[in-house]
JSON list of C-alpha atoms in Angstrom, two decimals:
[
{"chain": "A", "resi": 1, "resn": "MET", "atom": "CA", "xyz": [21.75, 15.96, 5.07]},
{"chain": "A", "resi": 2, "resn": "GLU", "atom": "CA", "xyz": [18.28, 14.82, 4.07]},
{"chain": "A", "resi": 3, "resn": "ARG", "atom": "CA", "xyz": [15.63, 14.93, 6.77]},
{"chain": "A", "resi": 4, "resn": "LEU", "atom": "CA", "xyz": [13.70, 11.70, 6.35]},
{"chain": "A", "resi": 5, "resn": "GLY", "atom": "CA", "xyz": [10.22, 11.25, 7.68]},
{"chain": "A", "resi": 6, "resn": "TRP", "atom": "CA", "xyz": [7.47, 8.69, 7.44]},
{"chain": "A", "resi": 7, "resn": "ILE", "atom": "CA", "xyz": [4.13, 9.25, 5.75]},
{"chain": "A", "resi": 8, "resn": "HIS", "atom": "CA", "xyz": [1.62, 6.72, 7.10]},
{"chain": "A", "resi": 9, "resn": "LEU", "atom": "CA", "xyz": [-1.71, 5.78, 5.56]},
{"chain": "A", "resi": 10, "resn": "ARG", "atom": "CA", "xyz": [-3.58, 3.67, 8.09]},
{"chain": "A", "resi": 11, "resn": "GLY", "atom": "CA", "xyz": [-6.85, 1.83, 7.85]},
{"chain": "A", "resi": 12, "resn": "LEU", "atom": "CA", "xyz": [-7.49, 2.47, 4.17]},
{"chain": "A", "resi": 13, "resn": "HIS", "atom": "CA", "xyz": [-10.64, 0.43, 3.49]},
{"chain": "A", "resi": 14, "resn": "VAL", "atom": "CA", "xyz": [-10.85, -0.84, -0.08]},
{"chain": "A", "resi": 15, "resn": "ASP", "atom": "CA", "xyz": [-14.00, -2.52, -1.35]},
{"chain": "A", "resi": 16, "resn": "GLY", "atom": "CA", "xyz": [-14.26, -4.48, -4.56]},
{"chain": "A", "resi": 17, "resn": "VAL", "atom": "CA", "xyz": [-11.10, -6.55, -4.13]},
{"chain": "A", "resi": 18, "resn": "ARG", "atom": "CA", "xyz": [-10.83, -10.10, -5.42]},
{"chain": "A", "resi": 19, "resn": "VAL", "atom": "CA", "xyz": [-8.26, -11.91, -3.29]},
{"chain": "A", "resi": 20, "resn": "GLY", "atom": "CA", "xyz": [-8.03, -15.46, -1.97]},
{"chain": "A", "resi": 21, "resn": "VAL", "atom": "CA", "xyz": [-7.42, -19.03, -3.05]},
{"chain": "A", "resi": 22, "resn": "TYR", "atom": "CA", "xyz": [-11.01, -20.23, -2.94]},
{"chain": "A", "resi": 23, "resn": "PRO", "atom": "CA", "xyz": [-13.13, -20.18, -6.12]},
{"chain": "A", "resi": 24, "resn": "HIS", "atom": "CA", "xyz": [-15.76, -17.91, -4.57]},
{"chain": "A", "resi": 25, "resn": "GLU", "atom": "CA", "xyz": [-13.04, -15.38, -3.67]},
{"chain": "A", "resi": 26, "resn": "GLU", "atom": "CA", "xyz": [-11.96, -15.12, -7.29]},
{"chain": "A", "resi": 27, "resn": "ARG", "atom": "CA", "xyz": [-15.53, -14.43, -8.38]},
{"chain": "A", "resi": 28, "resn": "SER", "atom": "CA", "xyz": [-16.78, -12.26, -5.51]},
{"chain": "A", "resi": 29, "resn": "ALA", "atom": "CA", "xyz": [-15.33, -8.95, -4.43]},
{"chain": "A", "resi": 30, "resn": "GLN", "atom": "CA", "xyz": [-14.59, -8.34, -0.78]},
{"chain": "A", "resi": 31, "resn": "SER", "atom": "CA", "xyz": [-13.03, -5.67, 1.41]},
{"chain": "A", "resi": 32, "resn": "VAL", "atom": "CA", "xyz": [-9.45, -5.34, 2.56]},
{"chain": "A", "resi": 33, "resn": "VAL", "atom": "CA", "xyz": [-7.73, -2.84, 4.83]},
{"chain": "A", "resi": 34, "resn": "VAL", "atom": "CA", "xyz": [-4.39, -1.39, 3.71]},
{"chain": "A", "resi": 35, "resn": "ASP", "atom": "CA", "xyz": [-1.76, 0.28, 5.85]},
{"chain": "A", "resi": 36, "resn": "ALA", "atom": "CA", "xyz": [1.13, 1.84, 3.95]},
{"chain": "A", "resi": 37, "resn": "SER", "atom": "CA", "xyz": [4.16, 3.74, 5.20]},
{"chain": "A", "resi": 38, "resn": "LEU", "atom": "CA", "xyz": [6.58, 5.61, 2.96]},
{"chain": "A", "resi": 39, "resn": "ALA", "atom": "CA", "xyz": [9.95, 6.90, 4.19]},
{"chain": "A", "resi": 40, "resn": "SER", "atom": "CA", "xyz": [10.93, 9.98, 2.25]},
{"chain": "A", "resi": 41, "resn": "PRO", "atom": "CA", "xyz": [12.80, 13.26, 2.62]},
{"chain": "A", "resi": 42, "resn": "ILE", "atom": "CA", "xyz": [10.31, 15.70, 4.12]},
{"chain": "A", "resi": 43, "resn": "GLY", "atom": "CA", "xyz": [12.55, 18.60, 5.13]},
{"chain": "A", "resi": 44, "resn": "ALA", "atom": "CA", "xyz": [11.96, 20.68, 2.00]},
{"chain": "A", "resi": 45, "resn": "ALA", "atom": "CA", "xyz": [8.20, 20.20, 2.22]},
{"chain": "A", "resi": 46, "resn": "ALA", "atom": "CA", "xyz": [8.20, 21.21, 5.88]},
{"chain": "A", "resi": 47, "resn": "ASP", "atom": "CA", "xyz": [10.30, 24.31, 5.19]},
{"chain": "A", "resi": 48, "resn": "GLN", "atom": "CA", "xyz": [8.52, 25.39, 2.01]},
{"chain": "A", "resi": 49, "resn": "GLU", "atom": "CA", "xyz": [5.05, 24.17, 2.94]},
{"chain": "A", "resi": 50, "resn": "ARG", "atom": "CA", "xyz": [4.46, 22.95, -0.61]},
{"chain": "A", "resi": 51, "resn": "ILE", "atom": "CA", "xyz": [2.73, 19.70, -1.56]},
{"chain": "A", "resi": 52, "resn": "ASP", "atom": "CA", "xyz": [4.91, 19.31, -4.64]},
{"chain": "A", "resi": 53, "resn": "ALA", "atom": "CA", "xyz": [7.94, 18.95, -2.34]},
{"chain": "A", "resi": 54, "resn": "THR", "atom": "CA", "xyz": [6.61, 15.78, -0.72]},
{"chain": "A", "resi": 55, "resn": "ILE", "atom": "CA", "xyz": [4.58, 12.66, -1.45]},
{"chain": "A", "resi": 56, "resn": "ASP", "atom": "CA", "xyz": [0.90, 13.44, -1.92]},
{"chain": "A", "resi": 57, "resn": "TYR", "atom": "CA", "xyz": [-0.84, 10.93, 0.35]},
{"chain": "A", "resi": 58, "resn": "ASP", "atom": "CA", "xyz": [-4.15, 11.44, -1.45]},
{"chain": "A", "resi": 59, "resn": "ALA", "atom": "CA", "xyz": [-2.51, 10.32, -4.71]},
{"chain": "A", "resi": 60, "resn": "VAL", "atom": "CA", "xyz": [-1.00, 7.35, -2.86]},
{"chain": "A", "resi": 61, "resn": "ALA", "atom": "CA", "xyz": [-4.42, 6.33, -1.51]},
{"chain": "A", "resi": 62, "resn": "ARG", "atom": "CA", "xyz": [-6.01, 6.57, -4.97]},
{"chain": "A", "resi": 63, "resn": "ARG", "atom": "CA", "xyz": [-3.24, 4.42, -6.47]},
{"chain": "A", "resi": 64, "resn": "LEU", "atom": "CA", "xyz": [-3.48, 1.79, -3.73]},
{"chain": "A", "resi": 65, "resn": "ARG", "atom": "CA", "xyz": [-7.24, 1.48, -4.26]},
{"chain": "A", "resi": 66, "resn": "GLU", "atom": "CA", "xyz": [-6.77, 1.24, -8.03]},
{"chain": "A", "resi": 67, "resn": "LEU", "atom": "CA", "xyz": [-4.17, -1.51, -7.76]},
{"chain": "A", "resi": 68, "resn": "CYS", "atom": "CA", "xyz": [-6.19, -3.50, -5.23]},
{"chain": "A", "resi": 69, "resn": "ARG", "atom": "CA", "xyz": [-9.16, -3.55, -7.62]},
{"chain": "A", "resi": 70, "resn": "ALA", "atom": "CA", "xyz": [-7.14, -4.02, -10.83]},
{"chain": "A", "resi": 71, "resn": "ARG", "atom": "CA", "xyz": [-7.16, -7.82, -10.95]},
{"chain": "A", "resi": 72, "resn": "TYR", "atom": "CA", "xyz": [-7.61, -11.03, -9.02]},
{"chain": "A", "resi": 73, "resn": "TYR", "atom": "CA", "xyz": [-4.85, -11.84, -6.51]},
{"chain": "A", "resi": 74, "resn": "PRO", "atom": "CA", "xyz": [-4.71, -15.46, -5.31]},
{"chain": "A", "resi": 75, "resn": "LEU", "atom": "CA", "xyz": [-2.69, -14.48, -2.23]},
{"chain": "A", "resi": 76, "resn": "LEU", "atom": "CA", "xyz": [-2.37, -11.48, 0.06]},
{"chain": "A", "resi": 77, "resn": "GLU", "atom": "CA", "xyz": [1.37, -11.89, -0.43]},
{"chain": "A", "resi": 78, "resn": "SER", "atom": "CA", "xyz": [1.12, -11.15, -4.14]},
{"chain": "A", "resi": 79, "resn": "LEU", "atom": "CA", "xyz": [-1.10, -8.13, -3.50]},
{"chain": "A", "resi": 80, "resn": "CYS", "atom": "CA", "xyz": [1.35, -6.76, -0.90]},
{"chain": "A", "resi": 81, "resn": "GLU", "atom": "CA", "xyz": [4.30, -7.17, -3.24]},
{"chain": "A", "resi": 82, "resn": "LYS", "atom": "CA", "xyz": [2.45, -5.45, -6.08]},
{"chain": "A", "resi": 83, "resn": "LEU", "atom": "CA", "xyz": [1.52, -2.50, -3.87]},
{"chain": "A", "resi": 84, "resn": "ALA", "atom": "CA", "xyz": [5.02, -2.11, -2.42]},
{"chain": "A", "resi": 85, "resn": "ALA", "atom": "CA", "xyz": [6.67, -2.25, -5.86]},
{"chain": "A", "resi": 86, "resn": "ALA", "atom": "CA", "xyz": [4.27, 0.35, -7.26]},
{"chain": "A", "resi": 87, "resn": "LEU", "atom": "CA", "xyz": [4.82, 2.74, -4.36]},
{"chain": "A", "resi": 88, "resn": "LEU", "atom": "CA", "xyz": [8.59, 2.52, -4.77]},
{"chain": "A", "resi": 89, "resn": "ALA", "atom": "CA", "xyz": [8.46, 2.96, -8.53]},
{"chain": "A", "resi": 90, "resn": "GLU", "atom": "CA", "xyz": [5.81, 5.65, -8.75]},
{"chain": "A", "resi": 91, "resn": "PHE", "atom": "CA", "xyz": [6.32, 7.81, -5.67]},
{"chain": "A", "resi": 92, "resn": "GLY", "atom": "CA", "xyz": [10.08, 7.44, -5.10]},
{"chain": "A", "resi": 93, "resn": "PRO", "atom": "CA", "xyz": [10.31, 6.91, -1.34]},
{"chain": "A", "resi": 94, "resn": "GLU", "atom": "CA", "xyz": [13.46, 5.46, 0.21]},
{"chain": "A", "resi": 95, "resn": "ARG", "atom": "CA", "xyz": [11.54, 2.65, 1.89]},
{"chain": "A", "resi": 96, "resn": "VAL", "atom": "CA", "xyz": [7.97, 1.34, 2.13]},
{"chain": "A", "resi": 97, "resn": "ARG", "atom": "CA", "xyz": [6.02, -0.92, 4.43]},
{"chain": "A", "resi": 98, "resn": "VAL", "atom": "CA", "xyz": [2.69, -2.28, 3.22]},
{"chain": "A", "resi": 99, "resn": "GLU", "atom": "CA", "xyz": [0.25, -4.40, 5.19]},
{"chain": "A", "resi": 100, "resn": "VAL", "atom": "CA", "xyz": [-3.00, -5.78, 3.79]},
{"chain": "A", "resi": 101, "resn": "ALA", "atom": "CA", "xyz": [-5.59, -7.20, 6.16]},
{"chain": "A", "resi": 102, "resn": "LYS", "atom": "CA", "xyz": [-8.51, -9.38, 5.18]},
{"chain": "A", "resi": 103, "resn": "PRO", "atom": "CA", "xyz": [-11.22, -8.94, 7.82]},
{"chain": "A", "resi": 104, "resn": "GLY", "atom": "CA", "xyz": [-13.30, -12.01, 8.41]},
{"chain": "A", "resi": 105, "resn": "ALA", "atom": "CA", "xyz": [-10.84, -14.38, 6.75]},
{"chain": "A", "resi": 106, "resn": "LEU", "atom": "CA", "xyz": [-10.80, -16.33, 9.98]},
{"chain": "A", "resi": 107, "resn": "ALA", "atom": "CA", "xyz": [-14.12, -16.85, 11.63]},
{"chain": "A", "resi": 108, "resn": "PRO", "atom": "CA", "xyz": [-13.92, -14.84, 13.77]},
{"chain": "A", "resi": 109, "resn": "GLY", "atom": "CA", "xyz": [-10.77, -12.92, 13.07]},
{"chain": "A", "resi": 110, "resn": "THR", "atom": "CA", "xyz": [-8.59, -11.14, 10.59]},
{"chain": "A", "resi": 111, "resn": "VAL", "atom": "CA", "xyz": [-5.47, -12.20, 8.76]},
{"chain": "A", "resi": 112, "resn": "SER", "atom": "CA", "xyz": [-2.89, -9.84, 7.31]},
{"chain": "A", "resi": 113, "resn": "VAL", "atom": "CA", "xyz": [0.38, -9.92, 5.41]},
{"chain": "A", "resi": 114, "resn": "ALA", "atom": "CA", "xyz": [3.04, -7.22, 5.55]},
{"chain": "A", "resi": 115, "resn": "VAL", "atom": "CA", "xyz": [6.15, -6.52, 3.49]},
{"chain": "A", "resi": 116, "resn": "GLU", "atom": "CA", "xyz": [8.95, -3.98, 3.78]},
{"chain": "A", "resi": 117, "resn": "ARG", "atom": "CA", "xyz": [10.95, -3.00, 0.75]},
{"chain": "A", "resi": 118, "resn": "GLU", "atom": "CA", "xyz": [13.53, -0.34, -0.04]},
{"chain": "A", "resi": 119, "resn": "ARG", "atom": "CA", "xyz": [14.54, 1.45, -3.18]},
{"chain": "A", "resi": 120, "resn": "GLN", "atom": "CA", "xyz": [17.34, -0.22, -5.12]},
{"chain": "A", "resi": 121, "resn": "ARG", "atom": "CA", "xyz": [20.21, 2.12, -5.87]}
]
């Protein structure tokens, strides 16, 4: 039986992101905060104490930053979907949860969008 665990990346600040429906948001980069959780078998990694037996969270963080900065996203929803799909495809977890927050989107306040997706069998 696989021993599933959750790997959580919380509060990943990403600068240089173009997201939003307003013209100035397409042109000007801003910051977002990403939380990502990946459900994956962790038993072998725990037993063997080897990074190659688990998901490397540093590699996940680098990929999330890269995708956030890759292009303009009109909506947080489209950015969340892109991130979730990439995590599932590239890192192979059973399930992911991704939340992207846009600080200052509401004056004052923050707005965020979250999605949960699981690997298709």
